[in-house]
mmCIF file of C-alpha atoms and ligand atoms in Angstrom:
data_model
loop_
_atom_site.group_PDB
_atom_site.id
_atom_site.type_symbol
_atom_site.label_atom_id
_atom_site.label_comp_id
_atom_site.label_asym_id
_atom_site.label_seq_id
_atom_site.Cartn_x
_atom_site.Cartn_y
_atom_site.Cartn_z
ATOM 1 C CA MET X 187 20.639 -9.873 12.449
ATOM 2 C CA LEU X 188 19.277 -6.388 12.553
ATOM 3 C CA ASN X 189 19.778 -4.561 15.601
ATOM 4 C CA VAL X 190 16.614 -2.083 16.182
ATOM 5 C CA GLU X 191 17.285 -0.153 18.915
ATOM 6 C CA LYS X 192 20.380 0.290 17.205
ATOM 7 C CA LEU X 193 19.020 1.732 13.854
ATOM 8 C CA ALA X 194 16.146 3.984 15.867
ATOM 9 C CA ARG X 195 15.606 7.602 16.593
ATOM 10 C CA ARG X 196 17.478 8.019 19.525
ATOM 11 C CA ASN X 197 14.919 10.482 20.986
ATOM 12 C CA VAL X 198 12.112 7.017 20.046
ATOM 13 C CA LEU X 199 14.550 5.008 22.192
ATOM 14 C CA ARG X 200 14.176 7.533 25.074
ATOM 15 C CA MET X 201 11.456 8.998 25.450
ATOM 16 C CA LYS X 202 8.441 7.784 27.386
ATOM 17 C CA ALA X 203 4.602 6.911 26.050
ATOM 18 C CA TYR X 204 1.888 8.366 26.411
ATOM 19 C CA ALA X 205 -0.002 6.400 28.979
ATOM 20 C CA SER X 206 -3.171 5.814 27.501
ATOM 21 C CA ALA X 207 -6.284 6.029 30.649
ATOM 22 C CA ARG X 208 -6.826 1.817 30.835
ATOM 23 C CA SER X 209 -4.613 -0.427 30.909
ATOM 24 C CA GLU X 210 -5.587 -3.952 29.797
ATOM 25 C CA LYS X 211 -6.705 -5.557 33.021
ATOM 26 C CA GLU X 212 -9.452 -4.061 34.160
ATOM 27 C CA LEU X 213 -12.815 -5.877 32.930
ATOM 28 C CA ASP X 214 -15.121 -4.904 29.818
ATOM 29 C CA ASP X 215 -18.649 -4.728 33.389
ATOM 30 C CA SER X 216 -16.282 -1.856 34.714
ATOM 31 C CA ILE X 217 -17.544 1.000 35.882
ATOM 32 C CA PHE X 218 -15.184 3.608 34.335
ATOM 33 C CA LEU X 219 -14.546 6.744 35.784
ATOM 34 C CA ASP X 220 -11.235 6.991 34.493
ATOM 35 C CA ALA X 221 -11.391 8.718 31.112
ATOM 36 C CA ASN X 222 -13.572 12.340 31.058
ATOM 37 C CA GLU X 223 -16.191 10.135 29.172
ATOM 38 C CA ASN X 224 -19.746 10.496 28.694
ATOM 39 C CA PRO X 225 -21.203 7.747 29.656
ATOM 40 C CA TYR X 226 -24.259 7.985 28.081
ATOM 41 C CA SER X 227 -23.901 8.069 24.726
ATOM 42 C CA GLU X 228 -23.435 4.357 21.971
ATOM 43 C CA PHE X 229 -19.934 6.184 20.809
ATOM 44 C CA GLY X 230 -19.090 7.817 24.293
ATOM 45 C CA ARG X 231 -16.111 5.509 24.496
ATOM 46 C CA TYR X 232 -12.208 5.459 23.317
ATOM 47 C CA PRO X 233 -11.909 2.689 22.262
ATOM 48 C CA ASP X 234 -8.549 -0.342 22.121
ATOM 49 C CA PRO X 235 -6.069 1.496 22.166
ATOM 50 C CA PHE X 236 -3.485 -1.409 21.181
ATOM 51 C CA GLN X 237 -7.212 -3.325 19.360
ATOM 52 C CA ARG X 238 -6.495 -6.607 20.491
ATOM 53 C CA LYS X 239 -9.568 -8.905 19.666
ATOM 54 C CA LEU X 240 -8.656 -7.842 15.828
ATOM 55 C CA LYS X 241 -4.851 -7.931 16.550
ATOM 56 C CA ASP X 242 -5.571 -11.671 17.682
ATOM 57 C CA LYS X 243 -7.741 -12.189 14.823
ATOM 58 C CA MET X 244 -5.238 -11.016 11.992
ATOM 59 C CA ALA X 245 -1.827 -12.891 13.646
ATOM 60 C CA GLU X 246 -4.349 -16.148 13.542
ATOM 61 C CA LEU X 247 -5.112 -15.315 9.480
ATOM 62 C CA LYS X 248 -1.251 -14.085 8.956
ATOM 63 C CA GLN X 249 -0.281 -17.160 11.119
ATOM 64 C CA LEU X 250 1.964 -14.615 13.166
ATOM 65 C CA LYS X 251 3.046 -13.460 16.691
ATOM 66 C CA THR X 252 -0.101 -11.349 17.971
ATOM 67 C CA GLU X 253 3.400 -9.221 18.422
ATOM 68 C CA GLN X 254 4.031 -9.091 15.798
ATOM 69 C CA VAL X 255 0.829 -7.337 14.503
ATOM 70 C CA PHE X 256 0.876 -3.680 14.489
ATOM 71 C CA PHE X 257 -2.414 -1.887 13.210
ATOM 72 C CA GLY X 258 -2.223 2.396 11.336
ATOM 73 C CA ASN X 259 -4.267 4.816 10.747
ATOM 74 C CA GLY X 260 -4.621 3.589 6.388
ATOM 75 C CA SER X 261 -1.165 1.874 5.635
ATOM 76 C CA ASP X 262 0.036 5.442 4.950
ATOM 77 C CA GLU X 263 -0.211 6.157 8.465
ATOM 78 C CA ILE X 264 2.112 3.405 9.220
ATOM 79 C CA ILE X 265 4.650 4.313 6.431
ATOM 80 C CA ASP X 266 4.996 8.457 8.399
ATOM 81 C CA LEU X 267 5.112 5.877 11.816
ATOM 82 C CA LEU X 268 7.857 3.759 10.523
ATOM 83 C CA ILE X 269 9.908 6.965 8.833
ATOM 84 C CA ARG X 270 9.265 8.353 12.098
ATOM 85 C CA VAL X 271 10.336 5.687 14.946
ATOM 86 C CA PHE X 272 14.271 5.308 12.204
ATOM 87 C CA CYS X 273 14.773 8.553 10.662
ATOM 88 C CA GLU X 274 16.142 10.922 12.018
ATOM 89 C CA PRO X 275 15.337 14.692 9.521
ATOM 90 C CA ASP X 276 18.447 16.259 8.135
ATOM 91 C CA LYS X 277 20.403 13.676 8.173
ATOM 92 C CA ASP X 278 18.790 10.063 7.324
ATOM 93 C CA ASN X 279 17.599 8.787 4.117
ATOM 94 C CA VAL X 280 14.920 6.227 3.420
ATOM 95 C CA VAL X 281 15.529 4.540 -0.722
ATOM 96 C CA THR X 282 12.459 3.941 -2.975
ATOM 97 C CA VAL X 283 11.487 2.236 -6.626
ATOM 98 C CA GLU X 284 10.960 5.021 -9.257
ATOM 99 C CA PRO X 285 7.737 4.730 -10.559
ATOM 100 C CA GLY X 286 6.258 3.861 -7.484
ATOM 101 C CA TYR X 287 4.353 4.925 -5.444
ATOM 102 C CA GLY X 288 4.539 8.361 -4.286
ATOM 103 C CA MET X 289 3.595 8.435 -0.529
ATOM 104 C CA TYR X 290 6.502 7.612 0.400
ATOM 105 C CA LYS X 291 8.132 9.950 -0.920
ATOM 106 C CA VAL X 292 5.747 12.474 0.435
ATOM 107 C CA ALA X 293 6.208 11.169 4.333
ATOM 108 C CA ALA X 294 9.938 12.017 3.965
ATOM 109 C CA ASP X 295 9.827 15.103 2.782
ATOM 110 C CA LEU X 296 7.556 16.147 6.207
ATOM 111 C CA ASN X 297 9.993 14.276 8.213
ATOM 112 C CA ASP X 298 12.462 16.168 6.330
ATOM 113 C CA VAL X 299 14.167 12.996 5.528
ATOM 114 C CA PHE X 300 16.284 12.326 2.049
ATOM 115 C CA VAL X 301 14.803 10.557 -0.263
ATOM 116 C CA ARG X 302 17.313 8.534 -2.954
ATOM 117 C CA SER X 303 15.469 5.943 -5.710
ATOM 118 C CA ALA X 304 16.581 3.547 -8.679
ATOM 119 C CA VAL X 305 14.624 3.481 -11.360
ATOM 120 C CA LEU X 306 12.964 0.342 -11.939
ATOM 121 C CA ASN X 307 13.839 -1.079 -16.606
ATOM 122 C CA ASP X 308 11.562 0.306 -18.229
ATOM 123 C CA LYS X 309 9.616 -3.809 -18.461
ATOM 124 C CA PHE X 310 9.704 -1.991 -14.886
ATOM 125 C CA GLN X 311 11.582 -5.067 -13.013
ATOM 126 C CA LEU X 312 13.529 -5.266 -9.822
ATOM 127 C CA SER X 313 17.296 -5.571 -10.023
ATOM 128 C CA ALA X 314 18.704 -5.762 -6.542
ATOM 129 C CA GLN X 315 21.457 -4.857 -7.098
ATOM 130 C CA ASN X 316 20.165 -1.040 -8.522
ATOM 131 C CA VAL X 317 18.131 -0.722 -5.508
ATOM 132 C CA LEU X 318 21.283 -1.607 -3.021
ATOM 133 C CA ASP X 319 23.773 1.406 -5.207
ATOM 134 C CA LYS X 320 21.027 3.751 -3.954
ATOM 135 C CA VAL X 321 21.867 2.282 0.185
ATOM 136 C CA ASP X 322 24.388 4.971 2.467
ATOM 137 C CA THR X 323 25.291 4.658 6.073
ATOM 138 C CA ASN X 324 22.802 7.067 6.143
ATOM 139 C CA THR X 325 20.373 4.798 4.180
ATOM 140 C CA LYS X 326 17.312 3.824 7.580
ATOM 141 C CA LEU X 327 14.722 2.418 5.351
ATOM 142 C CA ILE X 328 14.012 0.855 1.673
ATOM 143 C CA PHE X 329 10.738 1.169 0.437
ATOM 144 C CA ILE X 330 9.046 -1.571 -2.663
ATOM 145 C CA GLY X 331 5.645 -1.947 -2.917
ATOM 146 C CA ASN X 332 5.090 -5.525 -4.065
ATOM 147 C CA PRO X 333 3.116 -5.920 -6.544
ATOM 148 C CA ASN X 334 4.096 -2.172 -7.287
ATOM 149 C CA ASN X 335 1.921 0.753 -8.357
ATOM 150 C CA PRO X 336 1.442 1.731 -10.080
ATOM 151 C CA THR X 337 2.755 -0.719 -12.948
ATOM 152 C CA GLY X 338 0.786 -3.327 -11.169
ATOM 153 C CA ASN X 339 4.027 -6.449 -11.137
ATOM 154 C CA ALA X 340 4.694 -8.078 -9.063
ATOM 155 C CA PHE X 341 8.565 -8.643 -8.271
ATOM 156 C CA ASP X 342 10.504 -11.687 -8.555
ATOM 157 C CA ARG X 343 10.838 -13.435 -5.354
ATOM 158 C CA ASN X 344 14.971 -13.663 -5.157
ATOM 159 C CA GLU X 345 15.940 -9.952 -6.208
ATOM 160 C CA ILE X 346 13.240 -9.042 -3.012
ATOM 161 C CA LEU X 347 14.972 -11.212 -0.633
ATOM 162 C CA LYS X 348 18.741 -10.168 -2.539
ATOM 163 C CA ILE X 349 18.748 -6.506 -1.326
ATOM 164 C CA VAL X 350 17.119 -8.190 2.705
ATOM 165 C CA GLN X 351 19.911 -10.029 2.334
ATOM 166 C CA GLN X 352 22.753 -7.419 1.804
ATOM 167 C CA VAL X 353 21.919 -4.264 3.918
ATOM 168 C CA ASN X 354 21.964 -3.099 7.289
ATOM 169 C CA ALA X 355 18.567 -1.769 6.713
ATOM 170 C CA LEU X 356 14.538 -2.126 7.270
ATOM 171 C CA VAL X 357 13.735 -3.132 4.143
ATOM 172 C CA ILE X 358 9.064 -2.503 3.723
ATOM 173 C CA ILE X 359 7.250 -4.278 1.236
ATOM 174 C CA ASP X 360 4.066 -3.108 0.726
ATOM 175 C CA GLU X 361 1.627 -5.328 -0.170
ATOM 176 C CA ALA X 362 -1.235 -3.441 -0.158
ATOM 177 C CA TYR X 363 -1.917 -5.132 -3.390
ATOM 178 C CA ILE X 364 -1.224 -8.783 -2.566
ATOM 179 C CA ASP X 365 -4.929 -9.967 -2.230
ATOM 180 C CA PHE X 366 -5.305 -9.900 -5.376
ATOM 181 C CA CYS X 367 -2.052 -12.445 -5.547
ATOM 182 C CA PRO X 368 -1.684 -13.495 -2.710
ATOM 183 C CA GLU X 369 0.259 -16.372 -3.594
ATOM 184 C CA LYS X 370 2.849 -13.385 -3.907
ATOM 185 C CA SER X 371 3.120 -12.646 -0.071
ATOM 186 C CA LEU X 372 6.329 -12.088 1.590
ATOM 187 C CA VAL X 373 4.793 -12.303 4.894
ATOM 188 C CA THR X 374 6.214 -15.971 5.530
ATOM 189 C CA GLU X 375 9.542 -14.290 4.402
ATOM 190 C CA LEU X 376 9.476 -13.144 7.905
ATOM 191 C CA ARG X 377 10.155 -16.001 10.202
ATOM 192 C CA ASN X 378 13.203 -16.233 8.807
ATOM 193 C CA TYR X 379 14.611 -11.587 8.313
ATOM 194 C CA ASN X 380 13.681 -9.338 10.800
ATOM 195 C CA ASN X 381 14.989 -6.853 9.103
ATOM 196 C CA MET X 382 11.806 -7.109 6.831
ATOM 197 C CA PHE X 383 8.597 -6.213 7.856
ATOM 198 C CA VAL X 384 5.455 -6.243 5.817
ATOM 199 C CA VAL X 385 2.324 -3.284 5.329
ATOM 200 C CA GLN X 386 -0.943 -4.613 4.080
ATOM 201 C CA THR X 387 -3.972 -2.291 3.789
ATOM 202 C CA LEU X 388 -7.821 -3.026 3.979
ATOM 203 C CA SER X 389 -8.606 -0.679 1.782
ATOM 204 C CA LYS X 390 -8.390 -2.811 -1.612
ATOM 205 C CA ALA X 391 -9.466 -6.051 -2.226
ATOM 206 C CA TYR X 392 -10.828 -5.813 1.019
ATOM 207 C CA GLY X 393 -13.259 -2.910 0.210
ATOM 208 C CA LEU X 394 -12.330 -0.836 3.086
ATOM 209 C CA ALA X 395 -10.776 2.333 1.943
ATOM 210 C CA ALA X 396 -13.713 3.901 4.460
ATOM 211 C CA LEU X 397 -13.082 2.936 7.456
ATOM 212 C CA ARG X 398 -8.685 3.822 6.810
ATOM 213 C CA LEU X 399 -7.228 -0.297 8.897
ATOM 214 C CA GLY X 400 -3.778 -0.649 7.260
ATOM 215 C CA ILE X 401 -1.466 -3.624 8.389
ATOM 216 C CA GLY X 402 2.039 -3.899 8.971
ATOM 217 C CA MET X 403 4.159 -6.742 10.585
ATOM 218 C CA GLY X 404 6.840 -8.486 11.336
ATOM 219 C CA ASN X 405 9.816 -8.420 14.166
ATOM 220 C CA PRO X 406 7.991 -7.710 17.624
ATOM 221 C CA LYS X 407 11.229 -4.814 18.772
ATOM 222 C CA ILE X 408 9.979 -3.295 15.826
ATOM 223 C CA VAL X 409 6.334 -3.731 16.824
ATOM 224 C CA GLU X 410 6.613 -1.881 19.833
ATOM 225 C CA LEU X 411 8.513 1.374 18.956
ATOM 226 C CA LEU X 412 5.669 1.558 16.288
ATOM 227 C CA ASN X 413 3.006 1.507 19.701
ATOM 228 C CA LYS X 414 5.127 3.848 21.277
ATOM 229 C CA ILE X 415 4.641 6.333 18.764
ATOM 230 C CA LYS X 416 1.678 6.187 17.195
ATOM 231 C CA PRO X 417 -1.760 8.399 19.003
ATOM 232 C CA PRO X 418 -2.919 5.842 21.289
ATOM 233 C CA TYR X 419 -6.165 6.526 19.751
ATOM 234 C CA ASN X 420 -6.081 6.334 15.945
ATOM 235 C CA VAL X 421 -7.776 3.351 15.030
ATOM 236 C CA ASN X 422 -11.560 4.050 16.008
ATOM 237 C CA SER X 423 -14.057 1.799 17.391
ATOM 238 C CA LEU X 424 -16.646 1.479 14.426
ATOM 239 C CA THR X 425 -13.040 0.315 12.275
ATOM 240 C CA GLN X 426 -12.324 -1.833 14.734
ATOM 241 C CA ASN X 427 -16.119 -3.512 14.779
ATOM 242 C CA ILE X 428 -16.657 -3.169 10.611
ATOM 243 C CA ALA X 429 -12.808 -4.564 10.317
ATOM 244 C CA LEU X 430 -13.581 -7.540 12.163
ATOM 245 C CA GLU X 431 -16.921 -8.735 11.035
ATOM 246 C CA LYS X 432 -14.869 -8.644 7.528
ATOM 247 C CA LEU X 433 -11.910 -10.709 8.412
ATOM 248 C CA GLN X 434 -14.170 -13.571 10.185
ATOM 249 C CA ASP X 435 -15.901 -14.211 6.985
ATOM 250 C CA THR X 436 -13.821 -13.461 3.820
ATOM 251 C CA SER X 437 -16.426 -15.410 1.195
ATOM 252 C CA GLN X 438 -17.798 -12.483 0.065
ATOM 253 C CA VAL X 439 -13.750 -10.857 -0.739
ATOM 254 C CA ARG X 440 -12.555 -14.028 -2.353
ATOM 255 C CA SER X 441 -15.810 -13.717 -4.980
ATOM 256 C CA TRP X 442 -14.305 -9.392 -5.358
ATOM 257 C CA VAL X 443 -11.240 -10.274 -6.225
ATOM 258 C CA ASN X 444 -12.702 -13.590 -8.544
ATOM 259 C CA GLU X 445 -14.610 -11.302 -10.357
ATOM 260 C CA ILE X 446 -12.240 -7.893 -10.309
ATOM 261 C CA ARG X 447 -9.265 -9.554 -12.287
ATOM 262 C CA ASN X 448 -11.120 -11.654 -15.029
ATOM 263 C CA GLU X 449 -12.252 -7.908 -15.158
ATOM 264 C CA ARG X 450 -9.044 -6.921 -15.451
ATOM 265 C CA ASP X 451 -7.889 -9.323 -18.527
ATOM 266 C CA ALA X 452 -10.550 -9.267 -20.038
ATOM 267 C CA LEU X 453 -10.515 -5.315 -20.035
ATOM 268 C CA ARG X 454 -6.425 -5.495 -20.964
ATOM 269 C CA THR X 455 -7.431 -7.418 -24.239
ATOM 270 C CA PHE X 456 -9.894 -4.971 -24.852
ATOM 271 C CA LEU X 457 -7.824 -3.266 -25.091
ATOM 272 C CA LYS X 458 -4.598 -4.027 -27.003
ATOM 273 C CA ASP X 459 -7.587 -4.312 -29.734
ATOM 274 C CA LEU X 460 -7.106 -0.213 -30.073
ATOM 275 C CA SER X 461 -5.005 1.294 -32.039
ATOM 276 C CA PHE X 462 -4.358 3.984 -30.201
ATOM 277 C CA VAL X 463 -2.588 1.343 -27.136
ATOM 278 C CA TYR X 464 1.214 0.911 -27.440
ATOM 279 C CA LYS X 465 1.063 -0.880 -24.859
ATOM 280 C CA VAL X 466 -1.076 -2.870 -21.762
ATOM 281 C CA TYR X 467 1.921 -3.609 -18.858
ATOM 282 C CA PRO X 468 0.654 -7.463 -16.652
ATOM 283 C CA SER X 469 -0.611 -6.534 -13.624
ATOM 284 C CA ASP X 470 -1.305 -8.807 -10.375
ATOM 285 C CA ALA X 471 -3.267 -5.720 -9.206
ATOM 286 C CA ASN X 472 -7.033 -4.359 -9.667
ATOM 287 C CA PHE X 473 -5.403 -1.568 -12.215
ATOM 288 C CA LEU X 474 -3.912 -1.859 -15.266
ATOM 289 C CA LEU X 475 -0.919 0.336 -16.635
ATOM 290 C CA VAL X 476 -1.345 1.449 -19.846
ATOM 291 C CA THR X 477 1.283 3.422 -22.401
ATOM 292 C CA VAL X 478 -0.760 5.131 -24.996
ATOM 293 C CA LYS X 479 -0.427 7.847 -28.492
ATOM 294 C CA ASN X 480 -1.381 10.837 -26.151
ATOM 295 C CA ALA X 481 -2.120 10.176 -22.363
ATOM 296 C CA SER X 482 -3.318 13.289 -21.282
ATOM 297 C CA ARG X 483 -5.964 13.713 -24.769
ATOM 298 C CA LEU X 484 -7.235 10.538 -23.212
ATOM 299 C CA VAL X 485 -7.507 11.687 -20.201
ATOM 300 C CA ALA X 486 -9.588 14.838 -21.359
ATOM 301 C CA PHE X 487 -11.998 12.364 -23.303
ATOM 302 C CA LEU X 488 -13.207 10.107 -20.681
ATOM 303 C CA LYS X 489 -13.597 12.907 -18.512
ATOM 304 C CA GLY X 490 -15.955 14.268 -20.417
ATOM 305 C CA GLU X 491 -17.229 10.972 -20.355
ATOM 306 C CA ASN X 492 -17.614 11.616 -16.237
ATOM 307 C CA ILE X 493 -14.151 9.200 -15.923
ATOM 308 C CA VAL X 494 -11.854 9.480 -14.377
ATOM 309 C CA ILE X 495 -8.616 7.745 -14.828
ATOM 310 C CA ARG X 496 -5.190 9.520 -13.809
ATOM 311 C CA ASN X 497 -2.474 10.457 -15.920
ATOM 312 C CA ARG X 498 1.517 9.418 -14.963
ATOM 313 C CA SER X 499 2.786 10.196 -17.142
ATOM 314 C CA THR X 500 5.571 11.944 -15.510
ATOM 315 C CA MET X 501 6.762 9.141 -14.042
ATOM 316 C CA PRO X 502 10.244 7.976 -15.114
ATOM 317 C CA ASN X 503 10.220 5.501 -17.939
ATOM 318 C CA CYS X 504 5.805 6.267 -17.632
ATOM 319 C CA GLU X 505 6.124 8.428 -21.137
ATOM 320 C CA ASN X 506 1.775 8.815 -21.768
ATOM 321 C CA ALA X 507 0.840 6.694 -19.267
ATOM 322 C CA VAL X 508 -2.389 5.887 -17.558
ATOM 323 C CA ARG X 509 -3.460 4.109 -14.480
ATOM 324 C CA ILE X 510 -6.818 2.453 -15.321
ATOM 325 C CA SER X 511 -9.037 0.973 -11.914
ATOM 326 C CA ILE X 512 -10.662 -1.991 -12.667
ATOM 327 C CA GLY X 513 -14.967 -0.550 -11.630
ATOM 328 C CA THR X 514 -17.743 -2.802 -11.648
ATOM 329 C CA ILE X 515 -18.446 -5.107 -14.911
ATOM 330 C CA GLU X 516 -21.013 -1.671 -14.810
ATOM 331 C CA GLU X 517 -18.214 0.640 -15.070
ATOM 332 C CA ASN X 518 -15.682 -0.933 -17.454
ATOM 333 C CA GLU X 519 -18.351 -1.389 -19.540
ATOM 334 C CA ARG X 520 -18.793 1.884 -20.399
ATOM 335 C CA LEU X 521 -15.348 2.925 -19.960
ATOM 336 C CA LYS X 522 -15.065 0.093 -23.465
ATOM 337 C CA ILE X 523 -17.718 2.108 -24.647
ATOM 338 C CA ALA X 524 -16.146 5.438 -24.421
ATOM 339 C CA LEU X 525 -12.634 4.536 -25.124
ATOM 340 C CA LYS X 526 -14.559 2.657 -28.368
ATOM 341 C CA ILE X 527 -15.355 6.589 -29.544
ATOM 342 C CA PHE X 528 -12.551 7.308 -28.885
ATOM 343 C CA ASP X 529 -10.566 5.406 -31.065
ATOM 344 C CA SER X 530 -12.682 5.930 -34.292
ATOM 345 C CA GLN X 531 -12.262 9.303 -33.308
ATOM 346 C CA GLN X 532 -8.161 8.991 -33.880
ATOM 347 C CA VAL X 533 -8.727 6.930 -36.648
ATOM 348 C CA ALA X 534 -11.504 9.164 -38.077
ATOM 349 C CA LYS X 535 -8.919 12.125 -37.433
ATOM 350 C CA TYR X 536 -5.826 10.376 -39.334
ATOM 351 C CA GLU X 537 -7.790 8.880 -42.203
ATOM 352 C CA SER X 538 -8.501 13.458 -43.077
ATOM 353 C CA SER X 539 -5.603 14.697 -42.735
ATOM 354 C CA MET X 540 -3.710 11.783 -44.511
ATOM 355 C CA ALA X 541 -6.122 12.545 -46.983
ATOM 356 C CA LYS X 542 -4.977 16.440 -47.238
ATOM 357 C CA GLU X 543 -1.783 15.465 -48.156
HETATM 358 C C1 PLP P 92 -3.906 2.585 -2.005
HETATM 359 C C2 PLP P 92 -2.192 2.642 -1.355
HETATM 360 C C3 PLP P 92 -2.012 2.701 0.050
HETATM 361 C C4 PLP P 92 -2.991 3.095 0.359
HETATM 362 O O1 PLP P 92 -2.865 2.082 1.423
HETATM 363 P P1 PLP P 92 -4.281 3.447 2.565
HETATM 364 O O2 PLP P 92 -3.598 1.507 3.463
HETATM 365 O O3 PLP P 92 -5.726 3.260 2.208
HETATM 366 O O4 PLP P 92 -3.960 4.619 3.422
HETATM 367 C C5 PLP P 92 -0.524 2.065 0.223
HETATM 368 N N1 PLP P 92 -0.278 1.876 -0.452
HETATM 369 C C6 PLP P 92 0.136 1.110 -1.394
HETATM 370 C C7 PLP P 92 1.609 0.878 -2.716
HETATM 371 C C8 PLP P 92 -0.041 1.898 -1.710
HETATM 372 O O5 PLP P 92 -1.385 2.309 -3.313
#
């Protein structure tokens, strides 16, 4: 059993939270003269600091209690807040896997918290033992992307749970891409483990990256501490309203997910046939990790064609790897045409070099 109070920072436990202007009890038809707002403007009122309507809806969808749900200004804010709740600067550490999402280290570095990382094997699979080997008495958090970014694969559920079962730390499962493979979600395991916390986002499948809404789910004691230290109005009213609408009817999101998955699988097949492509990794997400003959040459060529992809070559086990997001059908067609041209140029170059010999 995780003792949240023991794991959290003393100053966070001791401090008093900012009391925002309005408490739960006030009715919507009250006259509000308490927050120095402009009564004339459409956007004159502060947003609900605890996003109650949205939280109730999310809890219903995820089959959780409202007290188990937290919202951040994107999941990036939740990652930062978790580090600030639990990690003592210049003393504690977080454990991550590499290659993995870059923001864990950025948030840790900003907060002067150490990062210890376990490298995935060449098939990018997770080994619980490799992660556990990095854990010491100052490890407070373990971040695992599932599906992982930039590799695209979801990990073996039992391997993740082995970590959760064996550590006296909080395991954060970052499910940013889970809507592309909902059957892999660990949200249903939250009832079995109070040292697991799941983070999701409306930025990917839900198509609301511009609005910034991240979701944290798990132990209500953790939610309570996140609420205590968050900026009071971290999720604005427009985001709360539009997100609520999107959650009330998920049919569009489901059809986007289907289309993107079909396009992803088609692009994977297409890429495998190109001569400069070495390996296309299996993906549970909306992007593909691809190793090629020369990643920087490919990235530069596509840039010339006004197509931007991500070079991931500097990450561990990612030599000459690029990450390609799945676009619209039209965008993917443009990409394929450009890749064909690049491919024939490579072949032509190769043939002319052979002719000279
Ligand atoms: C995109 C991404 C996020 C960021 O989500 P926001 O909610 O937009 O901040 C978090 N984690 C992973 C692994 C991502 O790829």
